[in-house]
PDB file of C-alpha atoms in Angstrom:
ATOM      1  CA  UNK A 230     -31.320  -1.015  11.226  1.00 43.00           C
ATOM      2  CA  UNK A 231     -31.813  -4.517  12.549  1.00 46.00           C
ATOM      3  CA  UNK A 232     -30.031  -6.569   9.933  1.00 49.00           C
ATOM      4  CA  UNK A 233     -26.609  -7.342  11.383  1.00 50.00           C
ATOM      5  CA  UNK A 234     -25.222  -7.811   7.898  1.00 53.00           C
ATOM      6  CA  UNK A 235     -25.968  -4.163   7.187  1.00 56.00           C
ATOM      7  CA  UNK A 236     -24.555  -2.856  10.444  1.00 68.00           C
ATOM      8  CA  UNK A 237     -21.260  -1.043  10.340  1.00 68.00           C
ATOM      9  CA  UNK A 238     -18.416  -2.955  11.961  1.00 79.00           C
ATOM     10  CA  UNK A 239     -17.706  -2.289  15.623  1.00 88.00           C
ATOM     11  CA  UNK A 240     -15.043   0.230  16.474  1.00 96.00           C
ATOM     12  CA  UNK A 241     -11.433  -0.817  16.039  1.00 98.00           C
ATOM     13  CA  UNK A 242      -8.430   0.601  17.832  1.00 98.00           C
ATOM     14  CA  UNK A 243      -4.978   0.711  16.305  1.00 98.00           C
ATOM     15  CA  UNK A 244      -2.574   0.912  19.241  1.00 98.00           C
ATOM     16  CA  UNK A 245       0.990   2.031  18.558  1.00 98.00           C
ATOM     17  CA  UNK A 246       3.865   1.748  21.012  1.00 97.00           C
ATOM     18  CA  UNK A 247       5.397   5.221  20.814  1.00 96.00           C
ATOM     19  CA  UNK A 248       8.329   4.445  23.097  1.00 92.00           C
ATOM     20  CA  UNK A 249       9.816   1.823  20.797  1.00 92.00           C
ATOM     21  CA  UNK A 250      13.498   2.209  19.944  1.00 88.00           C
ATOM     22  CA  UNK A 251      13.326  -0.703  17.475  1.00 86.00           C
ATOM     23  CA  UNK A 252      16.384  -2.297  19.011  1.00 79.00           C
ATOM     24  CA  UNK A 253      18.544   0.786  18.595  1.00 76.00           C
ATOM     25  CA  UNK A 254      19.753   3.369  21.059  1.00 68.00           C
ATOM     26  CA  UNK A 255      18.034   6.457  19.712  1.00 67.00           C
ATOM     27  CA  UNK A 256      19.685   9.772  20.599  1.00 67.00           C
ATOM     28  CA  UNK A 257      17.984  11.381  23.577  1.00 68.00           C
ATOM     29  CA  UNK A 258      16.687  14.284  21.515  1.00 69.00           C
ATOM     30  CA  UNK A 259      15.514  12.203  18.553  1.00 80.00           C
ATOM     31  CA  UNK A 260      11.982  11.077  17.891  1.00 89.00           C
ATOM     32  CA  UNK A 261      11.874   7.399  18.660  1.00 93.00           C
ATOM     33  CA  UNK A 262      10.995   4.962  15.852  1.00 94.00           C
ATOM     34  CA  UNK A 263       7.706   4.103  17.559  1.00 95.00           C
ATOM     35  CA  UNK A 264       6.746   7.765  17.703  1.00 96.00           C
ATOM     36  CA  UNK A 265       7.698   8.217  14.062  1.00 96.00           C
ATOM     37  CA  UNK A 266       5.456   5.308  13.122  1.00 97.00           C
ATOM     38  CA  UNK A 267       2.619   6.830  15.137  1.00 97.00           C
ATOM     39  CA  UNK A 268       3.103  10.235  13.516  1.00 97.00           C
ATOM     40  CA  UNK A 269       3.045   8.741  10.033  1.00 98.00           C
ATOM     41  CA  UNK A 270      -0.134   6.820  10.852  1.00 98.00           C
ATOM     42  CA  UNK A 271      -1.650  10.054  12.164  1.00 98.00           C
ATOM     43  CA  UNK A 272      -1.230  11.482   8.689  1.00 97.00           C
ATOM     44  CA  UNK A 273      -2.585   8.394   6.940  1.00 97.00           C
ATOM     45  CA  UNK A 274      -6.205   7.766   6.012  1.00 96.00           C
ATOM     46  CA  UNK A 275      -7.580   5.112   8.326  1.00 97.00           C
ATOM     47  CA  UNK A 276     -10.815   3.196   7.678  1.00 94.00           C
ATOM     48  CA  UNK A 277     -13.901   4.835   9.127  1.00 95.00           C
ATOM     49  CA  UNK A 278     -14.450   3.545  12.634  1.00 96.00           C
ATOM     50  CA  UNK A 279     -10.753   3.017  13.360  1.00 97.00           C
ATOM     51  CA  UNK A 280      -9.149   5.055  16.130  1.00 97.00           C
ATOM     52  CA  UNK A 281      -5.389   5.521  16.413  1.00 98.00           C
ATOM     53  CA  UNK A 282      -4.067   5.519  19.984  1.00 98.00           C
ATOM     54  CA  UNK A 283      -0.561   5.994  21.339  1.00 98.00           C
ATOM     55  CA  UNK A 284       0.607   3.588  24.039  1.00 98.00           C
ATOM     56  CA  UNK A 285       3.428   4.050  26.505  1.00 95.00           C
ATOM     57  CA  UNK A 286       5.293   0.781  25.840  1.00 94.00           C
ATOM     58  CA  UNK A 287       3.700  -2.532  24.964  1.00 96.00           C
ATOM     59  CA  UNK A 288       6.851  -4.361  26.111  1.00 94.00           C
ATOM     60  CA  UNK A 289       7.515  -6.094  22.843  1.00 94.00           C
ATOM     61  CA  UNK A 290      10.873  -4.333  22.860  1.00 91.00           C
ATOM     62  CA  UNK A 291      12.862  -7.145  21.215  1.00 91.00           C
ATOM     63  CA  UNK A 292      10.616  -7.138  18.159  1.00 93.00           C
ATOM     64  CA  UNK A 293       9.515  -3.530  17.642  1.00 92.00           C
ATOM     65  CA  UNK A 294       8.097  -1.434  16.251  1.00 96.00           C
ATOM     66  CA  UNK A 295       4.805  -2.792  17.525  1.00 97.00           C
ATOM     67  CA  UNK A 296       1.115  -2.259  16.979  1.00 98.00           C
ATOM     68  CA  UNK A 297      -1.983  -3.936  18.344  1.00 98.00           C
ATOM     69  CA  UNK A 298      -5.411  -4.183  16.725  1.00 98.00           C
ATOM     70  CA  UNK A 299      -8.468  -4.621  18.894  1.00 98.00           C
ATOM     71  CA  UNK A 300     -12.083  -3.641  19.312  1.00 97.00           C
ATOM     72  CA  UNK A 301     -15.614  -4.921  19.635  1.00 95.00           C
ATOM     73  CA  UNK A 302     -15.882  -8.686  19.863  1.00 96.00           C
ATOM     74  CA  UNK A 303     -12.604  -9.293  18.053  1.00 97.00           C
ATOM     75  CA  UNK A 304      -9.459 -11.094  19.111  1.00 98.00           C
ATOM     76  CA  UNK A 305      -6.656  -8.638  19.847  1.00 98.00           C
ATOM     77  CA  UNK A 306      -3.636  -9.102  17.579  1.00 98.00           C
ATOM     78  CA  UNK A 307      -0.155  -7.793  18.287  1.00 98.00           C
ATOM     79  CA  UNK A 308       2.231  -7.386  15.386  1.00 98.00           C
ATOM     80  CA  UNK A 309       5.921  -6.579  15.590  1.00 97.00           C
ATOM     81  CA  UNK A 310       8.987  -5.854  13.487  1.00 96.00           C
ATOM     82  CA  UNK A 311       7.388  -2.902  11.741  1.00 97.00           C
ATOM     83  CA  UNK A 312       9.702  -0.477   9.995  1.00 95.00           C
ATOM     84  CA  UNK A 313       8.720   3.067  10.911  1.00 95.00           C
ATOM     85  CA  UNK A 314      10.188   4.306   7.636  1.00 95.00           C
ATOM     86  CA  UNK A 315       8.829   1.602   5.355  1.00 96.00           C
ATOM     87  CA  UNK A 316       5.609   1.406   3.371  1.00 96.00           C
ATOM     88  CA  UNK A 317       2.471   1.596   5.483  1.00 97.00           C
ATOM     89  CA  UNK A 318       0.253  -0.131   2.944  1.00 97.00           C
ATOM     90  CA  UNK A 319       0.597  -3.685   4.311  1.00 97.00           C
ATOM     91  CA  UNK A 320      -0.380  -2.523   7.795  1.00 98.00           C
ATOM     92  CA  UNK A 321      -3.249  -0.400   6.499  1.00 98.00           C
ATOM     93  CA  UNK A 322      -4.445  -3.229   4.294  1.00 97.00           C
ATOM     94  CA  UNK A 323      -4.402  -5.670   7.205  1.00 98.00           C
ATOM     95  CA  UNK A 324      -6.076  -3.113   9.426  1.00 98.00           C
ATOM     96  CA  UNK A 325      -8.926  -2.697   6.958  1.00 97.00           C
ATOM     97  CA  UNK A 326      -9.416  -6.453   6.672  1.00 98.00           C
ATOM     98  CA  UNK A 327      -9.354  -6.815  10.459  1.00 98.00           C
ATOM     99  CA  UNK A 328     -11.823  -3.992  10.914  1.00 97.00           C
ATOM    100  CA  UNK A 329     -14.222  -5.666   8.461  1.00 96.00           C
ATOM    101  CA  UNK A 330     -14.416  -8.811  10.607  1.00 96.00           C
ATOM    102  CA  UNK A 331     -16.574  -9.420  13.657  1.00 96.00           C
ATOM    103  CA  UNK A 332     -14.054 -11.729  15.359  1.00 96.00           C
ATOM    104  CA  UNK A 333     -10.718 -10.309  14.189  1.00 97.00           C
ATOM    105  CA  UNK A 334      -9.791 -13.447  12.254  1.00 97.00           C
ATOM    106  CA  UNK A 335      -8.566 -12.614   8.766  1.00 97.00           C
ATOM    107  CA  UNK A 336      -8.520 -15.709   6.545  1.00 96.00           C
ATOM    108  CA  UNK A 337      -4.890 -16.828   6.226  1.00 96.00           C
ATOM    109  CA  UNK A 338      -4.577 -16.284   2.486  1.00 97.00           C
ATOM    110  CA  UNK A 339      -5.931 -12.763   2.805  1.00 97.00           C
ATOM    111  CA  UNK A 340      -3.451 -11.700   5.465  1.00 97.00           C
ATOM    112  CA  UNK A 341      -0.668  -9.358   4.455  1.00 97.00           C
ATOM    113  CA  UNK A 342       2.671 -11.163   4.417  1.00 97.00           C
ATOM    114  CA  UNK A 343       3.858  -9.015   7.308  1.00 97.00           C
ATOM    115  CA  UNK A 344       0.946 -10.204   9.435  1.00 97.00           C
ATOM    116  CA  UNK A 345       1.668 -13.828   8.562  1.00 97.00           C
ATOM    117  CA  UNK A 346       5.280 -13.581   9.646  1.00 96.00           C
ATOM    118  CA  UNK A 347       5.208 -11.088  12.497  1.00 97.00           C
ATOM    119  CA  UNK A 348       2.312 -11.954  14.739  1.00 97.00           C
ATOM    120  CA  UNK A 349       3.712 -11.677  18.257  1.00 97.00           C
ATOM    121  CA  UNK A 350       0.598 -12.876  20.043  1.00 97.00           C
ATOM    122  CA  UNK A 351      -3.152 -12.738  20.106  1.00 98.00           C
ATOM    123  CA  UNK A 352      -5.516 -12.385  23.053  1.00 98.00           C
ATOM    124  CA  UNK A 353      -9.126 -13.577  22.953  1.00 98.00           C
ATOM    125  CA  UNK A 354     -12.062 -11.210  23.390  1.00 97.00           C
ATOM    126  CA  UNK A 355     -14.021 -11.271  26.649  1.00 95.00           C
ATOM    127  CA  UNK A 356     -16.446 -13.790  25.192  1.00 95.00           C
ATOM    128  CA  UNK A 357     -14.884 -16.705  23.348  1.00 96.00           C
ATOM    129  CA  UNK A 358     -15.608 -20.398  22.974  1.00 94.00           C
ATOM    130  CA  UNK A 359     -13.978 -22.842  25.363  1.00 96.00           C
ATOM    131  CA  UNK A 360     -11.719 -25.161  23.331  1.00 95.00           C
ATOM    132  CA  UNK A 361     -12.086 -27.853  26.000  1.00 94.00           C
ATOM    133  CA  UNK A 362     -15.859 -27.871  25.584  1.00 89.00           C
ATOM    134  CA  UNK A 363     -15.477 -28.036  21.834  1.00 75.00           C
ATOM    135  CA  UNK A 364     -13.100 -30.987  22.126  1.00 62.00           C
ATOM    136  CA  UNK A 365     -15.674 -32.868  24.179  1.00 55.00           C
ATOM    137  CA  UNK A 366     -18.442 -32.396  21.651  1.00 51.00           C
TER     138      UNK A 366
ATOM    139  CA  UNK B  62     -19.647  -0.902  50.807  1.00 44.00           C
ATOM    140  CA  UNK B  63     -18.620   2.411  49.317  1.00 46.00           C
ATOM    141  CA  UNK B  64     -14.964   2.595  50.316  1.00 49.00           C
ATOM    142  CA  UNK B  65     -13.000   1.488  47.273  1.00 51.00           C
ATOM    143  CA  UNK B  66     -10.099   0.500  49.486  1.00 53.00           C
ATOM    144  CA  UNK B  67     -12.327  -2.113  51.093  1.00 56.00           C
ATOM    145  CA  UNK B  68     -13.683  -3.461  47.825  1.00 68.00           C
ATOM    146  CA  UNK B  69     -12.436  -6.805  46.622  1.00 69.00           C
ATOM    147  CA  UNK B  70     -10.251  -6.615  43.532  1.00 79.00           C
ATOM    148  CA  UNK B  71     -11.958  -6.929  40.167  1.00 88.00           C
ATOM    149  CA  UNK B  72     -12.056 -10.331  38.558  1.00 96.00           C
ATOM    150  CA  UNK B  73      -8.884 -11.614  36.969  1.00 98.00           C
ATOM    151  CA  UNK B  74      -8.587 -14.146  34.184  1.00 98.00           C
ATOM    152  CA  UNK B  75      -5.625 -16.471  33.788  1.00 98.00           C
ATOM    153  CA  UNK B  76      -5.616 -17.503  30.133  1.00 98.00           C
ATOM    154  CA  UNK B  77      -3.580 -20.546  29.133  1.00 98.00           C
ATOM    155  CA  UNK B  78      -2.748 -21.538  25.576  1.00 97.00           C
ATOM    156  CA  UNK B  79      -3.616 -25.230  25.563  1.00 96.00           C
ATOM    157  CA  UNK B  80      -2.390 -25.878  22.026  1.00 92.00           C
ATOM    158  CA  UNK B  81       1.221 -25.012  22.816  1.00 92.00           C
ATOM    159  CA  UNK B  82       3.855 -27.544  21.759  1.00 89.00           C
ATOM    160  CA  UNK B  83       6.615 -25.533  23.456  1.00 86.00           C
ATOM    161  CA  UNK B  84       8.755 -25.713  20.357  1.00 79.00           C
ATOM    162  CA  UNK B  85       8.631 -29.503  20.145  1.00 76.00           C
ATOM    163  CA  UNK B  86       6.721 -31.835  17.896  1.00 68.00           C
ATOM    164  CA  UNK B  87       4.510 -33.582  20.428  1.00 67.00           C
ATOM    165  CA  UNK B  88       3.265 -37.012  19.406  1.00 68.00           C
ATOM    166  CA  UNK B  89      -0.236 -36.842  17.992  1.00 69.00           C
ATOM    167  CA  UNK B  90      -1.698 -38.812  20.875  1.00 70.00           C
ATOM    168  CA  UNK B  91       0.163 -36.985  23.650  1.00 80.00           C
ATOM    169  CA  UNK B  92      -1.181 -34.171  25.790  1.00 89.00           C
ATOM    170  CA  UNK B  93       0.466 -31.029  24.562  1.00 93.00           C
ATOM    171  CA  UNK B  94       2.664 -29.047  26.966  1.00 94.00           C
ATOM    172  CA  UNK B  95       0.147 -26.206  27.010  1.00 95.00           C
ATOM    173  CA  UNK B  96      -2.641 -28.567  27.975  1.00 96.00           C
ATOM    174  CA  UNK B  97      -0.451 -30.105  30.690  1.00 96.00           C
ATOM    175  CA  UNK B  98       0.187 -26.641  32.107  1.00 97.00           C
ATOM    176  CA  UNK B  99      -3.536 -25.922  32.053  1.00 97.00           C
ATOM    177  CA  UNK B 100      -4.352 -29.209  33.771  1.00 97.00           C
ATOM    178  CA  UNK B 101      -1.806 -28.559  36.520  1.00 98.00           C
ATOM    179  CA  UNK B 102      -3.225 -25.080  37.077  1.00 98.00           C
ATOM    180  CA  UNK B 103      -6.702 -26.596  37.260  1.00 98.00           C
ATOM    181  CA  UNK B 104      -5.517 -28.571  40.258  1.00 97.00           C
ATOM    182  CA  UNK B 105      -3.785 -25.607  41.902  1.00 97.00           C
ATOM    183  CA  UNK B 106      -5.357 -23.207  44.379  1.00 96.00           C
ATOM    184  CA  UNK B 107      -5.894 -19.884  42.634  1.00 97.00           C
ATOM    185  CA  UNK B 108      -6.609 -16.618  44.472  1.00 95.00           C
ATOM    186  CA  UNK B 109     -10.293 -15.935  45.039  1.00 95.00           C
ATOM    187  CA  UNK B 110     -11.646 -13.978  42.092  1.00 96.00           C
ATOM    188  CA  UNK B 111      -9.291 -15.543  39.558  1.00 97.00           C
ATOM    189  CA  UNK B 112     -10.751 -17.643  36.744  1.00 97.00           C
ATOM    190  CA  UNK B 113      -8.686 -20.087  34.711  1.00 98.00           C
ATOM    191  CA  UNK B 114      -9.583 -20.239  31.016  1.00 98.00           C
ATOM    192  CA  UNK B 115      -8.227 -22.373  28.209  1.00 98.00           C
ATOM    193  CA  UNK B 116      -7.427 -20.654  24.927  1.00 98.00           C
ATOM    194  CA  UNK B 117      -7.060 -22.188  21.510  1.00 95.00           C
ATOM    195  CA  UNK B 118      -3.643 -20.745  20.594  1.00 94.00           C
ATOM    196  CA  UNK B 119      -2.383 -17.312  21.566  1.00 96.00           C
ATOM    197  CA  UNK B 120       0.157 -17.438  18.714  1.00 94.00           C
ATOM    198  CA  UNK B 121       3.194 -16.979  20.885  1.00 94.00           C
ATOM    199  CA  UNK B 122       4.393 -20.297  19.505  1.00 91.00           C
ATOM    200  CA  UNK B 123       8.104 -19.425  19.433  1.00 91.00           C
ATOM    201  CA  UNK B 124       8.153 -18.681  23.154  1.00 93.00           C
ATOM    202  CA  UNK B 125       5.623 -21.053  24.734  1.00 92.00           C
ATOM    203  CA  UNK B 126       4.204 -22.194  26.985  1.00 96.00           C
ATOM    204  CA  UNK B 127       2.184 -19.005  27.316  1.00 97.00           C
ATOM    205  CA  UNK B 128      -0.273 -17.430  29.700  1.00 98.00           C
ATOM    206  CA  UNK B 129      -2.034 -14.077  29.781  1.00 98.00           C
ATOM    207  CA  UNK B 130      -3.343 -12.213  32.811  1.00 98.00           C
ATOM    208  CA  UNK B 131      -6.165  -9.757  32.406  1.00 98.00           C
ATOM    209  CA  UNK B 132      -9.310  -8.412  34.000  1.00 97.00           C
ATOM    210  CA  UNK B 133     -11.083  -5.327  35.266  1.00 95.00           C
ATOM    211  CA  UNK B 134      -9.217  -2.104  34.569  1.00 96.00           C
ATOM    212  CA  UNK B 135      -5.827  -3.778  34.395  1.00 97.00           C
ATOM    213  CA  UNK B 136      -3.269  -3.940  31.625  1.00 98.00           C
ATOM    214  CA  UNK B 137      -3.190  -7.391  30.019  1.00 98.00           C
ATOM    215  CA  UNK B 138       0.189  -9.118  30.366  1.00 98.00           C
ATOM    216  CA  UNK B 139       1.372 -12.025  28.267  1.00 98.00           C
ATOM    217  CA  UNK B 140       4.169 -14.203  29.618  1.00 98.00           C
ATOM    218  CA  UNK B 141       6.019 -16.909  27.742  1.00 97.00           C
ATOM    219  CA  UNK B 142       8.675 -19.584  28.142  1.00 96.00           C
ATOM    220  CA  UNK B 143       6.817 -21.355  30.920  1.00 97.00           C
ATOM    221  CA  UNK B 144       7.823 -24.934  31.682  1.00 95.00           C
ATOM    222  CA  UNK B 145       4.704 -27.063  31.991  1.00 95.00           C
ATOM    223  CA  UNK B 146       6.584 -29.459  34.269  1.00 95.00           C
ATOM    224  CA  UNK B 147       8.358 -26.896  36.423  1.00 96.00           C
ATOM    225  CA  UNK B 148       7.337 -25.247  39.682  1.00 96.00           C
ATOM    226  CA  UNK B 149       4.114 -23.263  39.457  1.00 97.00           C
ATOM    227  CA  UNK B 150       4.898 -21.041  42.424  1.00 97.00           C
ATOM    228  CA  UNK B 151       6.471 -18.136  40.483  1.00 97.00           C
ATOM    229  CA  UNK B 152       3.440 -17.926  38.208  1.00 98.00           C
ATOM    230  CA  UNK B 153       0.991 -18.236  41.097  1.00 98.00           C
ATOM    231  CA  UNK B 154       2.909 -15.642  43.097  1.00 97.00           C
ATOM    232  CA  UNK B 155       2.882 -13.206  40.174  1.00 98.00           C
ATOM    233  CA  UNK B 156      -0.778 -13.944  39.559  1.00 98.00           C
ATOM    234  CA  UNK B 157      -1.662 -13.084  43.137  1.00 97.00           C
ATOM    235  CA  UNK B 158       0.289  -9.822  42.969  1.00 98.00           C
ATOM    236  CA  UNK B 159      -1.329  -8.920  39.664  1.00 98.00           C
ATOM    237  CA  UNK B 160      -4.793  -9.715  40.990  1.00 97.00           C
ATOM    238  CA  UNK B 161      -4.204  -7.424  43.968  1.00 96.00           C
ATOM    239  CA  UNK B 162      -3.597  -4.413  41.722  1.00 96.00           C
ATOM    240  CA  UNK B 163      -6.182  -2.160  40.093  1.00 96.00           C
ATOM    241  CA  UNK B 164      -4.072  -1.459  36.991  1.00 96.00           C
ATOM    242  CA  UNK B 165      -2.106  -4.686  36.584  1.00 97.00           C
ATOM    243  CA  UNK B 166       1.246  -3.032  37.223  1.00 97.00           C
ATOM    244  CA  UNK B 167       3.311  -4.996  39.732  1.00 97.00           C
ATOM    245  CA  UNK B 168       6.196  -2.885  41.059  1.00 96.00           C
ATOM    246  CA  UNK B 169       9.382  -4.103  39.353  1.00 96.00           C
ATOM    247  CA  UNK B 170      11.128  -5.368  42.473  1.00 97.00           C
ATOM    248  CA  UNK B 171       8.079  -7.384  43.470  1.00 97.00           C
ATOM    249  CA  UNK B 172       7.788  -9.188  40.161  1.00 97.00           C
ATOM    250  CA  UNK B 173       8.786 -12.836  40.025  1.00 97.00           C
ATOM    251  CA  UNK B 174      12.029 -13.278  38.092  1.00 97.00           C
ATOM    252  CA  UNK B 175      10.155 -15.186  35.410  1.00 97.00           C
ATOM    253  CA  UNK B 176       7.853 -12.218  34.844  1.00 98.00           C
ATOM    254  CA  UNK B 177      10.823  -9.849  34.606  1.00 97.00           C
ATOM    255  CA  UNK B 178      12.528 -11.922  31.942  1.00 96.00           C
ATOM    256  CA  UNK B 179       9.653 -13.395  29.971  1.00 97.00           C
ATOM    257  CA  UNK B 180       7.117 -10.683  29.353  1.00 97.00           C
ATOM    258  CA  UNK B 181       6.148 -11.105  25.711  1.00 97.00           C
ATOM    259  CA  UNK B 182       3.890  -8.068  25.538  1.00 97.00           C
ATOM    260  CA  UNK B 183       1.310  -6.040  27.362  1.00 98.00           C
ATOM    261  CA  UNK B 184      -1.908  -4.479  26.089  1.00 98.00           C
ATOM    262  CA  UNK B 185      -3.539  -1.485  27.771  1.00 98.00           C
ATOM    263  CA  UNK B 186      -7.034  -1.643  29.256  1.00 97.00           C
ATOM    264  CA  UNK B 187      -9.903   0.076  27.437  1.00 95.00           C
ATOM    265  CA  UNK B 188      -9.329   3.250  29.453  1.00 95.00           C
ATOM    266  CA  UNK B 189      -5.728   4.391  29.757  1.00 96.00           C
ATOM    267  CA  UNK B 190      -3.935   7.701  29.791  1.00 93.00           C
ATOM    268  CA  UNK B 191      -2.661   9.142  26.537  1.00 96.00           C
ATOM    269  CA  UNK B 192       1.139   9.386  26.741  1.00 95.00           C
ATOM    270  CA  UNK B 193       1.116  12.216  24.198  1.00 94.00           C
ATOM    271  CA  UNK B 194      -1.149  14.305  26.421  1.00 89.00           C
ATOM    272  CA  UNK B 195       1.045  13.582  29.399  1.00 76.00           C
ATOM    273  CA  UNK B 196       4.128  14.670  27.473  1.00 62.00           C
ATOM    274  CA  UNK B 197       2.494  17.990  26.662  1.00 56.00           C
ATOM    275  CA  UNK B 198       1.635  18.781  30.266  1.00 51.00           C
TER     276      UNK B 198
END
């Protein structure tokens, strides 16, 4: 297959901070909120080509639970303030839209509300355009 | 050279969000704080093997100015609350320590105070150990 438009999207990783306490002091023997979120996502149906990975702290502790989406030539997006017991649909919907892009940029109006309000940061891919060069053009 | 201990460290990138307003409403014709920080870093002496790159918004707008450190097999670290007019030494010191590592992890006591208090998030490298596997061992 040579037509890029027909190619499947590049792999996406859904990273979940499993150490997150979501601001609370979880009992020592309890599953942490971040781990609960990970376990629920393990049971969910993810888009084909998406891999779920557990991470040992993404240091967004003040705004957990946290996930990051990355892969291929996309910008990496970190989202916070996820409720490990709440509905997963907004995250899964945003994940599917992200996975369908080549650059990770979901058009604003198509972003789930949670993504609009809880983006902690984004990191560019290895190859990205230089905004200073663009400004000079 | 085959001895890894003698190899130079892998390349590091210092990413700077040049669109940052640092919470303020900069006049339309003024250089933004993020751009000022970038320009000052352009004039600074960076460790050999470190590349400065401008980024068009890393969406850490509530806690700017922002930089990210990444490269090689290291964890990516995002730091916020930088003062574009303040001393650059803490950032440059932390950058040098980061660049000297293979995994991006600066021992806690060696981290500049600003890094200790203003880490917004970290993202693992492509290859990292699975904390769930480690827990089972």
